[in-house]
Coordinates of C-alpha atoms in Angstrom, one line a residue:
Chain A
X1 CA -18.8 15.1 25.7
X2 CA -18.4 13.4 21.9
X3 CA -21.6 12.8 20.2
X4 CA -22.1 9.4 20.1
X5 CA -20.1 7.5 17.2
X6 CA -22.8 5.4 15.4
X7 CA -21.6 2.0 15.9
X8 CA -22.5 -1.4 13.7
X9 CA -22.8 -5.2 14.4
X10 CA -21.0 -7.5 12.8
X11 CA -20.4 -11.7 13.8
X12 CA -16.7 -12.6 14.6
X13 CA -17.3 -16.4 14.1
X14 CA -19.4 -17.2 17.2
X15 CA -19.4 -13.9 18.6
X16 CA -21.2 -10.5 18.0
X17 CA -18.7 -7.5 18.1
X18 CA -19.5 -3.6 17.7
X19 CA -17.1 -1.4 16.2
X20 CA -17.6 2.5 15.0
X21 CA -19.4 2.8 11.9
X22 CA -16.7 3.3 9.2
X23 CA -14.1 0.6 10.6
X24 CA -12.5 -1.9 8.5
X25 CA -12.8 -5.6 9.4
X26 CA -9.2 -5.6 11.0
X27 CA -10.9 -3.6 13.9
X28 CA -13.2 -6.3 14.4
X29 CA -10.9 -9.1 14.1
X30 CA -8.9 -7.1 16.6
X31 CA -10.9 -7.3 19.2
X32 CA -9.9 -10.9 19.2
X33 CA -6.5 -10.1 20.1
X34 CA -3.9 -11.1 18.2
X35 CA -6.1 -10.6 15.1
X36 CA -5.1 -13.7 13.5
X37 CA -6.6 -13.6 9.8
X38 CA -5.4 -16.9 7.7
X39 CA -3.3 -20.0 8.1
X40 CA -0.1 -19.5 5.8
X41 CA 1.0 -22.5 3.8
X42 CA 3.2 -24.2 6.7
X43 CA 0.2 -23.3 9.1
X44 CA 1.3 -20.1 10.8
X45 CA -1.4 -17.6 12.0
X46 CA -0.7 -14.3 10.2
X47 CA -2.3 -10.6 10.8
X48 CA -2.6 -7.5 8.9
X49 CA 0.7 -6.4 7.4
X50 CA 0.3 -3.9 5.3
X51 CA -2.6 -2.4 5.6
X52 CA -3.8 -1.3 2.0
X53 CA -4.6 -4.4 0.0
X54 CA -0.9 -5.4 -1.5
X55 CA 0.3 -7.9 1.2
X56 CA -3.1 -10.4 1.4
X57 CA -2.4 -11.2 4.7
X58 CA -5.5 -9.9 6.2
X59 CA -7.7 -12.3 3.5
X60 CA -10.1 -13.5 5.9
X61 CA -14.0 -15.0 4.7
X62 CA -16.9 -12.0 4.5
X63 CA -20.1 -13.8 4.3
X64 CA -18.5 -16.9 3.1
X65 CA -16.5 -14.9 0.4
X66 CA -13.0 -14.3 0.0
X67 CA -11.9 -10.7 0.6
X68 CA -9.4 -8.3 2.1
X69 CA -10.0 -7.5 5.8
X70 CA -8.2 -4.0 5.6
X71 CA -10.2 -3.3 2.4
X72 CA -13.9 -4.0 3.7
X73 CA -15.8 -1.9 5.4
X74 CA -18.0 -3.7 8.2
X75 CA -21.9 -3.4 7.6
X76 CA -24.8 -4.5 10.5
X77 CA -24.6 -8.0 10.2
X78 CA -21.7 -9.2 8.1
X79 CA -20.1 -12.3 9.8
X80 CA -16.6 -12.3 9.7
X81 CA -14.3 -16.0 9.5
X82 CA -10.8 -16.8 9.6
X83 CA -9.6 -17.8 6.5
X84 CA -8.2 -21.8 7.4
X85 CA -7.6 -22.4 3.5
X86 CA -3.7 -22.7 3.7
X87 CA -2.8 -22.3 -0.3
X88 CA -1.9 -19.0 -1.1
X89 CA -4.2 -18.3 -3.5
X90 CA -7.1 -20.8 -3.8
X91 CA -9.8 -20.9 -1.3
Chain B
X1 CA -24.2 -16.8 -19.9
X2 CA -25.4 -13.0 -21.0
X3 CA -22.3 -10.8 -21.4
X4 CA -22.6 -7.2 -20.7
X5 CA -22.0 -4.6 -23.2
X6 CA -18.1 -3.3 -23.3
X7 CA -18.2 -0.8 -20.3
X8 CA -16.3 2.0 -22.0
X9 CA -15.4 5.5 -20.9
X10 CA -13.3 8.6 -22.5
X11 CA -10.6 8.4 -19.7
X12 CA -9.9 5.9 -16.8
X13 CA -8.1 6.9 -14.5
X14 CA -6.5 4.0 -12.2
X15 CA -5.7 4.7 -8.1
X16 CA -7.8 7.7 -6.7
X17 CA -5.4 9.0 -4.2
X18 CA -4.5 12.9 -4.5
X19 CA -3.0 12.5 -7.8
X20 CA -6.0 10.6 -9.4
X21 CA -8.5 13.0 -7.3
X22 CA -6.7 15.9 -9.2
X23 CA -6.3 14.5 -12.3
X24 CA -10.0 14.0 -12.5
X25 CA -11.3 17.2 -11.9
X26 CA -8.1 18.5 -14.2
X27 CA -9.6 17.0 -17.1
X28 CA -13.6 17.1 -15.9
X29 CA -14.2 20.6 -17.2
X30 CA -13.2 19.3 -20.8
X31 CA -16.6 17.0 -21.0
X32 CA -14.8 13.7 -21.2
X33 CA -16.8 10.4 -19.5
X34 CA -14.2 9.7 -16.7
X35 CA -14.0 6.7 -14.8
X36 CA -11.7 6.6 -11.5
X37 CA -10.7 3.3 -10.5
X38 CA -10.0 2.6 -6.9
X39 CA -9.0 -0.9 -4.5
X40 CA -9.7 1.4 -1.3
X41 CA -13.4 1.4 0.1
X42 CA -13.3 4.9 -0.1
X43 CA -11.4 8.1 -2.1
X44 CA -8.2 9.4 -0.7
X45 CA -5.5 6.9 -1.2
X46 CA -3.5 6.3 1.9
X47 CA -2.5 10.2 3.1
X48 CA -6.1 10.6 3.0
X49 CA -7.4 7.8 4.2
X50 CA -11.0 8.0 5.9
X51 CA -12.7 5.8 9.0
X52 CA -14.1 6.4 12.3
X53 CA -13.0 9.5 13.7
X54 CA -10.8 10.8 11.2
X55 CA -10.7 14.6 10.2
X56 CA -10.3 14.5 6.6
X57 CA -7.8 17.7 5.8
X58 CA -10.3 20.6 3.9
X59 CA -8.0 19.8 1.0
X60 CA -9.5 16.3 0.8
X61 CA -12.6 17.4 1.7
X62 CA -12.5 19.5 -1.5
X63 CA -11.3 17.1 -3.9
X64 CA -14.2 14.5 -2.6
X65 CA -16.6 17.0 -2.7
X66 CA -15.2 17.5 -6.1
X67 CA -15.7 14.2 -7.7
X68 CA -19.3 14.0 -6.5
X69 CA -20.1 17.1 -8.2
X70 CA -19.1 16.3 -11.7
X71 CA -21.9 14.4 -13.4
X72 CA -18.8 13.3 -15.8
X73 CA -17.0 11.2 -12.9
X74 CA -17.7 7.9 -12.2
X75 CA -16.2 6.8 -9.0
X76 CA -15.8 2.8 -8.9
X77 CA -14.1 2.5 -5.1
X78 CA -13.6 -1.3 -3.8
X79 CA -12.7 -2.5 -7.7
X80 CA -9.5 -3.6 -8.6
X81 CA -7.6 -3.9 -11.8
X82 CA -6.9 -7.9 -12.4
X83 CA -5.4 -7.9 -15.7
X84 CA -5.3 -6.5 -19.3
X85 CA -8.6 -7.1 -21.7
X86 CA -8.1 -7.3 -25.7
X87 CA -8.7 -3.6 -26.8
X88 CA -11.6 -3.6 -28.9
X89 CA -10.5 -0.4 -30.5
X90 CA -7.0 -0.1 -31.6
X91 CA -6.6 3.6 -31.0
X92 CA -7.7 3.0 -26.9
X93 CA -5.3 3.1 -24.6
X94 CA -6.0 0.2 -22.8
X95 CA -9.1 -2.6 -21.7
X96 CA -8.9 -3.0 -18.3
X97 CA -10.6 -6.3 -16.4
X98 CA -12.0 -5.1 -13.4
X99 CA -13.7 -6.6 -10.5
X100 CA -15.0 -5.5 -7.3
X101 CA -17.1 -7.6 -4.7
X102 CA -19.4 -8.8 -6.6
X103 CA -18.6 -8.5 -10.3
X104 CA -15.7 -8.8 -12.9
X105 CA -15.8 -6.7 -16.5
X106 CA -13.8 -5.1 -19.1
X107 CA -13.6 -1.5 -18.9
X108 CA -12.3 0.3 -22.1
X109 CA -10.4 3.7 -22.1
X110 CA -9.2 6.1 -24.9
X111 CA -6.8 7.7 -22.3
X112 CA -5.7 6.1 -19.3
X113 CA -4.2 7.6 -16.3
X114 CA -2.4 5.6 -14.1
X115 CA -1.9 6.9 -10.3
X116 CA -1.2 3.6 -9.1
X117 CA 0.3 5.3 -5.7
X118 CA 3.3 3.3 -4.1
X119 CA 3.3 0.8 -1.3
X120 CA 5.8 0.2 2.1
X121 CA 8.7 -1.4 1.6
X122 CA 8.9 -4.1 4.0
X123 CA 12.0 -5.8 4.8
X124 CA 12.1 -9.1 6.8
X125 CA 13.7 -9.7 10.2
X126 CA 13.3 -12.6 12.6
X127 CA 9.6 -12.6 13.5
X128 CA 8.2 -10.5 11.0
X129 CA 5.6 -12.8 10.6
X130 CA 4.1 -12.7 13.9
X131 CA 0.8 -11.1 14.5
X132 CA 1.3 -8.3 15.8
X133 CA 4.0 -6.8 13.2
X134 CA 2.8 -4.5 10.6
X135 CA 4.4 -2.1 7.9
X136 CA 4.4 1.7 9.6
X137 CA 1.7 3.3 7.0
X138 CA 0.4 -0.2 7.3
X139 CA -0.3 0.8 11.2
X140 CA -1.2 4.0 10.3
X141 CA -3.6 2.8 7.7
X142 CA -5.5 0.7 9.9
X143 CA -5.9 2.9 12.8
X144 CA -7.5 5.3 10.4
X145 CA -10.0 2.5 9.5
X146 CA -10.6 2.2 13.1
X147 CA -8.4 -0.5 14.9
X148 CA -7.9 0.5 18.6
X149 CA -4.6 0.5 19.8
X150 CA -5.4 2.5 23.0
X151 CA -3.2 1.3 25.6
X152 CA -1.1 -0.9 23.5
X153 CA 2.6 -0.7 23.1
X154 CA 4.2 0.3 19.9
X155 CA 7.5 0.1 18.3
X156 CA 7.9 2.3 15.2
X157 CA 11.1 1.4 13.3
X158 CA 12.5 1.7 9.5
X159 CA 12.8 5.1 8.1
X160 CA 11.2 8.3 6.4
X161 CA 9.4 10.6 7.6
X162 CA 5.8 8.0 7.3
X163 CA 7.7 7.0 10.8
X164 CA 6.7 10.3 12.7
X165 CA 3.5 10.2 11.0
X166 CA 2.2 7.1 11.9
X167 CA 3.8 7.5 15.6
X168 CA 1.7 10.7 15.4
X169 CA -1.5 8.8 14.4
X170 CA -0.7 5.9 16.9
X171 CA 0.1 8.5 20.0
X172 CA -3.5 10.4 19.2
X173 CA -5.7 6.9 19.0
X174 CA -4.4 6.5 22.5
X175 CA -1.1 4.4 22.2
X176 CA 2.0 4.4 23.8
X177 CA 4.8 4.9 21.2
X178 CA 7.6 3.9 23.4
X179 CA 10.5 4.4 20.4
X180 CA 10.9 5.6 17.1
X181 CA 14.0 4.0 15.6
X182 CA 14.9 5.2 12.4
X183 CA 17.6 4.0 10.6
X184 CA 19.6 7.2 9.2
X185 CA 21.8 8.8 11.3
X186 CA 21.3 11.6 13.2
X187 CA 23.4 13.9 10.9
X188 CA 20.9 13.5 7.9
X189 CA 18.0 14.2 10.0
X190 CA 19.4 17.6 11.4
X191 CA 20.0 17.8 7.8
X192 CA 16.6 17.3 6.4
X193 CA 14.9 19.3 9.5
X194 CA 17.1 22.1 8.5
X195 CA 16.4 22.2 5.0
X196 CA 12.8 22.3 5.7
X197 CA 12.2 25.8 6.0
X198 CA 12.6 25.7 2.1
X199 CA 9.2 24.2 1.9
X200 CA 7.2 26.0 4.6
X201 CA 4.0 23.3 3.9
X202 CA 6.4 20.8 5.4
X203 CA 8.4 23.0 8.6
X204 CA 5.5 21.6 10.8
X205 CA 7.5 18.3 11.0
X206 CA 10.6 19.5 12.0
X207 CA 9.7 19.9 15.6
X208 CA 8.5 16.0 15.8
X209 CA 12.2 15.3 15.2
X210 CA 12.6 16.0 18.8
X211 CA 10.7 13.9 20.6
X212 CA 12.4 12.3 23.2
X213 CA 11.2 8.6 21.6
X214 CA 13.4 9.0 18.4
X215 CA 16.3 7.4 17.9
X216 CA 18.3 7.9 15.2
X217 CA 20.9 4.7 13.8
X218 CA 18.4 2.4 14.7
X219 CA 16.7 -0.5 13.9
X220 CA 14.9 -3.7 14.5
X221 CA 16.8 -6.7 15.3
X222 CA 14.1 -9.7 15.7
X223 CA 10.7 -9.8 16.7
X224 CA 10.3 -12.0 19.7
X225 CA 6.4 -14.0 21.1
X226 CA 5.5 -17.1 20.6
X227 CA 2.0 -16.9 19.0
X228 CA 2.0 -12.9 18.3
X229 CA 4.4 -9.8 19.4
X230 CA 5.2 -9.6 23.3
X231 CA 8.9 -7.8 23.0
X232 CA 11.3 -6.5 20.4
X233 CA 14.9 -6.0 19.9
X234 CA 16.3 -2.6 18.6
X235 CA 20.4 -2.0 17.6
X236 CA 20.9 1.3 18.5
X237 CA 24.3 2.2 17.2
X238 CA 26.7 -0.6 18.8
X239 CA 24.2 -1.4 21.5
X240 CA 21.6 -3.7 21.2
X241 CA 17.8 -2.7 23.6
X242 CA 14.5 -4.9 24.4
X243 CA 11.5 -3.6 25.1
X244 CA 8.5 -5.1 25.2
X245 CA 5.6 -4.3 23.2
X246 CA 2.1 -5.4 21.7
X247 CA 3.1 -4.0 18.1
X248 CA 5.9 -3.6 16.1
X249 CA 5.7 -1.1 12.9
X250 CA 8.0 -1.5 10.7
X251 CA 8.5 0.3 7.2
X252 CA 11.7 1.5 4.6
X253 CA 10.1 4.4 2.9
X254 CA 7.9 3.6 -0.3
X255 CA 8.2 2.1 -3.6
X256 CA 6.4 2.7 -6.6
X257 CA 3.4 0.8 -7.9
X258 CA 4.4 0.0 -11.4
X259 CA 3.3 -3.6 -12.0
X260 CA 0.1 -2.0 -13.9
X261 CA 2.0 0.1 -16.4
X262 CA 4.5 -2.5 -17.0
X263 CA 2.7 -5.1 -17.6
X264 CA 0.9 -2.1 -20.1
X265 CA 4.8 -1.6 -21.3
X266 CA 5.4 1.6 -19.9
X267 CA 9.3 2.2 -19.3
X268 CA 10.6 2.5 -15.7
X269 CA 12.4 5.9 -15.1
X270 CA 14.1 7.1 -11.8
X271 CA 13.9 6.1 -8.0
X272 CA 11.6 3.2 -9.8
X273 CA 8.8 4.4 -11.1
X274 CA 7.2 5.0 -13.9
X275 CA 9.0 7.0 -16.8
X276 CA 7.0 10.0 -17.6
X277 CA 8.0 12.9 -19.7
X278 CA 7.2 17.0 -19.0
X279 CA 3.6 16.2 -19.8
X280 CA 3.3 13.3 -17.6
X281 CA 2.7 10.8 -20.6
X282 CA 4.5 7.6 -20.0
X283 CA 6.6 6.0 -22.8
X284 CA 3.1 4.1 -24.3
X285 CA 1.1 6.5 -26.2
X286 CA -2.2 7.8 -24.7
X287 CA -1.3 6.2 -21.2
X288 CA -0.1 8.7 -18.4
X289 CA 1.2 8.4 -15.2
X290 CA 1.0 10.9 -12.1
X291 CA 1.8 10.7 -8.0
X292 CA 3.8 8.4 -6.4
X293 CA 4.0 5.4 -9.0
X294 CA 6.2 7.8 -10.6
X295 CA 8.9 7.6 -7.6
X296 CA 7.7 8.8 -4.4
X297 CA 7.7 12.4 -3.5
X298 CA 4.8 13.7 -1.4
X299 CA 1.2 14.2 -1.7
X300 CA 1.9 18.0 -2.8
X301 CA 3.6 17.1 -5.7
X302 CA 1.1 13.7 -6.6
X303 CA -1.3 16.9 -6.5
X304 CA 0.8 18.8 -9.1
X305 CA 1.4 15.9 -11.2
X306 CA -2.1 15.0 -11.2
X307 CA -3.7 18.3 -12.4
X308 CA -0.9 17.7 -15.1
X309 CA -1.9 14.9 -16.3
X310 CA -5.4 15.3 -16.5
X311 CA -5.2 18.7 -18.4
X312 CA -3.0 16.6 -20.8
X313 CA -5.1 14.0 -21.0
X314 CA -7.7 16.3 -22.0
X315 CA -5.5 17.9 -24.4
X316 CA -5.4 20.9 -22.4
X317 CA -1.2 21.6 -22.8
X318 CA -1.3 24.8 -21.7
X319 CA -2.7 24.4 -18.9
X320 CA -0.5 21.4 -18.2
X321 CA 2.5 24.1 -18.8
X322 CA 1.2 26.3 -16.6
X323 CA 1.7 24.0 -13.7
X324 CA 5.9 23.3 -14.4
X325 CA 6.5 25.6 -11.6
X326 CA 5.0 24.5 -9.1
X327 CA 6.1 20.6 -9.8
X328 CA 9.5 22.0 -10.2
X329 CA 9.1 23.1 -6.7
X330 CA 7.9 20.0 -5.3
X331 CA 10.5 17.7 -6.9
X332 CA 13.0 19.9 -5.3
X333 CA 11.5 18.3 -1.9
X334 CA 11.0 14.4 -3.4
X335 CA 14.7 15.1 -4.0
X336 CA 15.3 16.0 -0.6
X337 CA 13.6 13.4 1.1
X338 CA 15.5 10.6 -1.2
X339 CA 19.3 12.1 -0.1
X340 CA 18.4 12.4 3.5
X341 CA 16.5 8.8 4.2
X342 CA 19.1 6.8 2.1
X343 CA 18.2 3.0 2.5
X344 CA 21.7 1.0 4.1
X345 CA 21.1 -1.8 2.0
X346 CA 24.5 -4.1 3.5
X347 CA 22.7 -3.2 7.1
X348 CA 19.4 -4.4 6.7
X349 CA 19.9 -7.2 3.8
X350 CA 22.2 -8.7 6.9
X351 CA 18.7 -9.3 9.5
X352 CA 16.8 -11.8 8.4
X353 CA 18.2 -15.7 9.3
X354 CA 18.3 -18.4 7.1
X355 CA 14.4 -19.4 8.2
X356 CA 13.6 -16.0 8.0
X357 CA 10.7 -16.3 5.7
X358 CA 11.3 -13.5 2.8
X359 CA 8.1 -14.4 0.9
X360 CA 5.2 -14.5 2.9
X361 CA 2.8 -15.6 0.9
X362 CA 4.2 -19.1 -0.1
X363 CA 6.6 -19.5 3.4
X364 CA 10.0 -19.5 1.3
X365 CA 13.1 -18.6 3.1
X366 CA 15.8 -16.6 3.2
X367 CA 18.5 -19.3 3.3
X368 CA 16.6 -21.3 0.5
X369 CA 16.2 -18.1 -1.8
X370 CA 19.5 -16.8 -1.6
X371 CA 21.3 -19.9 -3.4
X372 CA 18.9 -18.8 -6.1
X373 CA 20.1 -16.3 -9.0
X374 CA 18.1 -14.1 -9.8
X375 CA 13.6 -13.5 -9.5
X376 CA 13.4 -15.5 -12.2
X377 CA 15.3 -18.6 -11.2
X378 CA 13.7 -18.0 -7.4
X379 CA 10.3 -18.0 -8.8
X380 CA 10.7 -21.1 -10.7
X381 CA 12.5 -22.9 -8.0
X382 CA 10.4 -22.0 -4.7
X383 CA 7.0 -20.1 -6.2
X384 CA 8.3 -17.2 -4.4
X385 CA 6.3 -14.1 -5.9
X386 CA 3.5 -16.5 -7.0
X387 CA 1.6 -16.4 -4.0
X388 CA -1.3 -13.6 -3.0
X389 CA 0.8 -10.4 -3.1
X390 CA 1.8 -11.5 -6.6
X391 CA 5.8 -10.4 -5.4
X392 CA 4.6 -7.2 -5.0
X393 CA 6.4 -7.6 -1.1
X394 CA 8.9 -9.9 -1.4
X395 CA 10.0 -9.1 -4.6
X396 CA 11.0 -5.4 -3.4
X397 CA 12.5 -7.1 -0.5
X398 CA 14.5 -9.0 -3.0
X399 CA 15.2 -6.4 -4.8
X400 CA 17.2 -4.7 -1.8
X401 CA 17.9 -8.1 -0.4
X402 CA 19.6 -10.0 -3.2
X403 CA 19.8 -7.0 -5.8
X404 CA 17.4 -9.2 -8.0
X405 CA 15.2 -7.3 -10.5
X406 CA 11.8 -8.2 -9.7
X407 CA 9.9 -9.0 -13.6
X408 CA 6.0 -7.7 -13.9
X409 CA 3.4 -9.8 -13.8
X410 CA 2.9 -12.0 -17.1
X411 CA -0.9 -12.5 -16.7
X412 CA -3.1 -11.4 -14.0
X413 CA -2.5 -8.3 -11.5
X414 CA -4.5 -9.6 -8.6
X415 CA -5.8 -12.9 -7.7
X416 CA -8.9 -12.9 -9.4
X417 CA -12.3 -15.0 -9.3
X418 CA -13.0 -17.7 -12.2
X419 CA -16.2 -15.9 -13.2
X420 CA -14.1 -12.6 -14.1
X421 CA -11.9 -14.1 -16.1
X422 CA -14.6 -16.1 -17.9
X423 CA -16.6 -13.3 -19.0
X424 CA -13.8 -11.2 -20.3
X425 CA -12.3 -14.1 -22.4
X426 CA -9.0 -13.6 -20.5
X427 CA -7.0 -16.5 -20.0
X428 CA -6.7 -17.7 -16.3
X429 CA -3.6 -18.5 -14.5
X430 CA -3.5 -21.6 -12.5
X431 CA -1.8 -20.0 -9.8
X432 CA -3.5 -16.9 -9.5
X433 CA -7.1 -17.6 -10.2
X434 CA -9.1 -18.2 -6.8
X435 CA -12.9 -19.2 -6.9
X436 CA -15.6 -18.3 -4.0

């Protein structure tokens, strides 16, 4: 038997989701399978890519700011959005 | 508006993967205020990435343990490097605007180490863009941070060796790897397995060359799904396979992070990164440059050339010296890895179709950007490379696409928030300033 992974809380739009303390925010939006992060310009759904901050794919809205899903580390609480802004680089 | 005091350190080091982990405690011992500037939540870069349930190698345990025990080392993780500041001494090496969750500033530096690391190469094929397609470190990378593939069907394509390790790392959080399709042929890998024994640190991978999921002279065709990844298609020397799958991960090897020292004016040397001399200074005085952004080569020898420079930064030459050796050693492997995982350029620049999209960021496709002339004219044209990534992907997909030279970035790194900008007096580019 494991000890038991501390786990944290974290809202995925209307829904509370725990993942392992430690994860990234992809794991949560995972669990929404496909993991859809943002709306490109011509209105595709896109997911992770890259998976260390260069591609900006995962750009999703933390507590109603702007930031790299692979790049955050979930804390109890934080509430995690799709990013629907479909310019590249303005939210 | 109160503006901070210039934030201002001896030397700043840029990218705390092994090479900037090394380079620190290298040059800690001398006294100097060191700053280490990180984009990852945590230390490690990408081989040592750490999450849920990761067993950090004692090696990075040691270098983490390191950093928190020198009183001299400032650790800034989750802050990013958006662009250059004015220098408000001339003799500095460089004024850095920085910005992390919650705050932009100007961070000053006498010295300035950059181990800026390197990033996937990713090369676009039909569907690339569907959820469910990611780079092979990319997969890798995100497992360690704790994304739960158990169950889930994986295709791991491209080439290099980051192939085995991340179908290694997929295999142990539970996955099924069904294939590994690497692209070189079979004869290089027996090659490179064979050659292996030279660097003992490295035999271990040999064995993974014979697992019965690896194919060699193989690569992905077209990711197939309508709203995220349900099959793919492989060529497999003159035959074509379909499998399905939940993820494709795809990668061709690494290339060098260099947009930083470029747009600093360091020269570009060989394999695409970063010139750097014996002592690991670049061709701009008082900035170095160590690890992977200096052409990729392995995590021993980012190590090596990370000790380096940080001795040298601290003016520590002979101790730099001391270390030729053992770098000479380790560049004898970075050479091996680049003759035996060569990239077919005519192979793979023939995948993606005309709606293809090459840059992600701004949806521009292949057939548009291919009547284009060079990254200049495509930029201007179809804002390819003005978008997120800042052509940091589909510029090196260009690159091996098109054979265009991708140009650094004129203003700003990283998208950046108005407020940054503002309080460092930098001037704000329309297309890559966001607001929150």
């Amino acid at each position: 038997m494991s000890p038991a992974i501390p786990m944290v809380e974290v809202q995925l739009g209307e829904a509370w989701v725990r993942v392992p303390a430690g994860s990234s925010a992809v794991a949560v939006l995972a669990q929404q399978p496909p993991g859809r992060t943002r709306l490109s310009v011509t209105g595709q759904w896109r997911a992770p890519l890259c998976g260390m901050g260069v591609c900006h794919e995962c750009r999703v809205l933390i507590d109603g700011r702007e930031r790299l899903a692979c790049q955050t580390i979930c804390e109890d609480g934080m509430h995690i959005a799709t990013s629907t802004a479909q310019s590249a680089g303005a939210a | 508006m109160t503006t901070t005091a210039p934030a201002r350190c001896d030397l700043l080091i840029i990218g705390a993967g092994p090479a900037g982990m090394a380079a620190a405690l290298a040059a800690a011992e001398s006294g100097m205020r060191i700053v280490v500037v990180d984009d990852n939540p945590a230390p490690g870069g990408q081989i040592w990435r750490n999450g849920p349930g990761v067993q950090l190698p004692p090696l990075a345990r040691q270098h983490r343990e390191g950093l928190a025990r020198h009183a001299n080392i400032e650790v800034l993780s989750g802050t990013r490097v958006v662009g250059l500041g004015d220098r408000a001494n001339t003799g500095d090496a460089a004024a850095l605007i920085l910005e992390n969750a919650t705050r932009g500033w100007t961070q000053h530096a006498s010295r300035l180490i950059l181990c800026t690391g390197a990033r996937e190469l990713l090369l676009p094929f039909p569907g690339w863009t569907l959820p469910g397609v990611t780079g092979a470190g990319g997969l890798q990378a995100l497992i360690k941070a704790g994304l739960d593939v158990r169950g889930q069907r994986i295709v791991i394509a491209g080439t290099g060796p980051l192939l085995l390790a991340a179908a290694s790392t997929a295999r142990k959080a539970g996955a099924q790897v069904l294939r590994v399709a690497e692209h070189t042929s079979w004869g290089a890998l027996a090659a490179f397995a064979a050659q292996l024994v030279r660097w003992p640190a490295k035999a271990w991978q040999a064995p993974t060359l014979l697992r019965p999921s690896l194919r060699a002279n193989a690569h992905v065709l077209e990711a197939l799904g309508n709203t995220q990844v349900e099959a793919v298609r492989l060529q497999r020397g003159s035959r074509t396979e379909q499998l399905e799958c939940e993820r494709i991960a795809c990668g061709f090897g690494l290339v060098p992070n260099t947009h930083l020292g470029q747009m600093l004016g360091c020269t570009l040397g060989e394999r695409h990164g970063l010139q750097v001399d014996a002592g690991m200074r670049t061709t701009v005085p008082g900035i170095y440059a160590a690890g992977e952004c200096t052409g990729f080569g392995g995590s021993e020898r980012a190590l090596v050339q990370g000790a380096m420079a940080g001795h040298a930064a601290a003016g520590e030459a002979d101790a730099a010296q001391a270390l030729q050796n053992q770098l000479a050693r380790w560049n004898a492997f970075a050479d091996a890895l680049h003759r035996h995982f060569p990239l077919r350029a005519e192979t793979l620049a023939a995948l993606p179709r005309p709606d293809t999209f090459v840059c992600r960021c701004e949806d521009v496709a292949h057939g548009v950007l291919r009547q284009r002339s060079n990254w200049i004219d495509a930029k201007l044209h179809t804002r390819c490379g003005m978008g997120a990534c800042q052509g940091r992907i589909c510029g090196a997909a260009a690159q091996v696409l098109y054979g265009w030279t991708p140009q650094p970035a004129r203003h700003l790194l990283s998208p950046a928030r108005i407020a940054t900008l503002a309080d460092a007096g930098g001037k704000p580019s329309h297309e890559s300033a966001t607001q929150t």
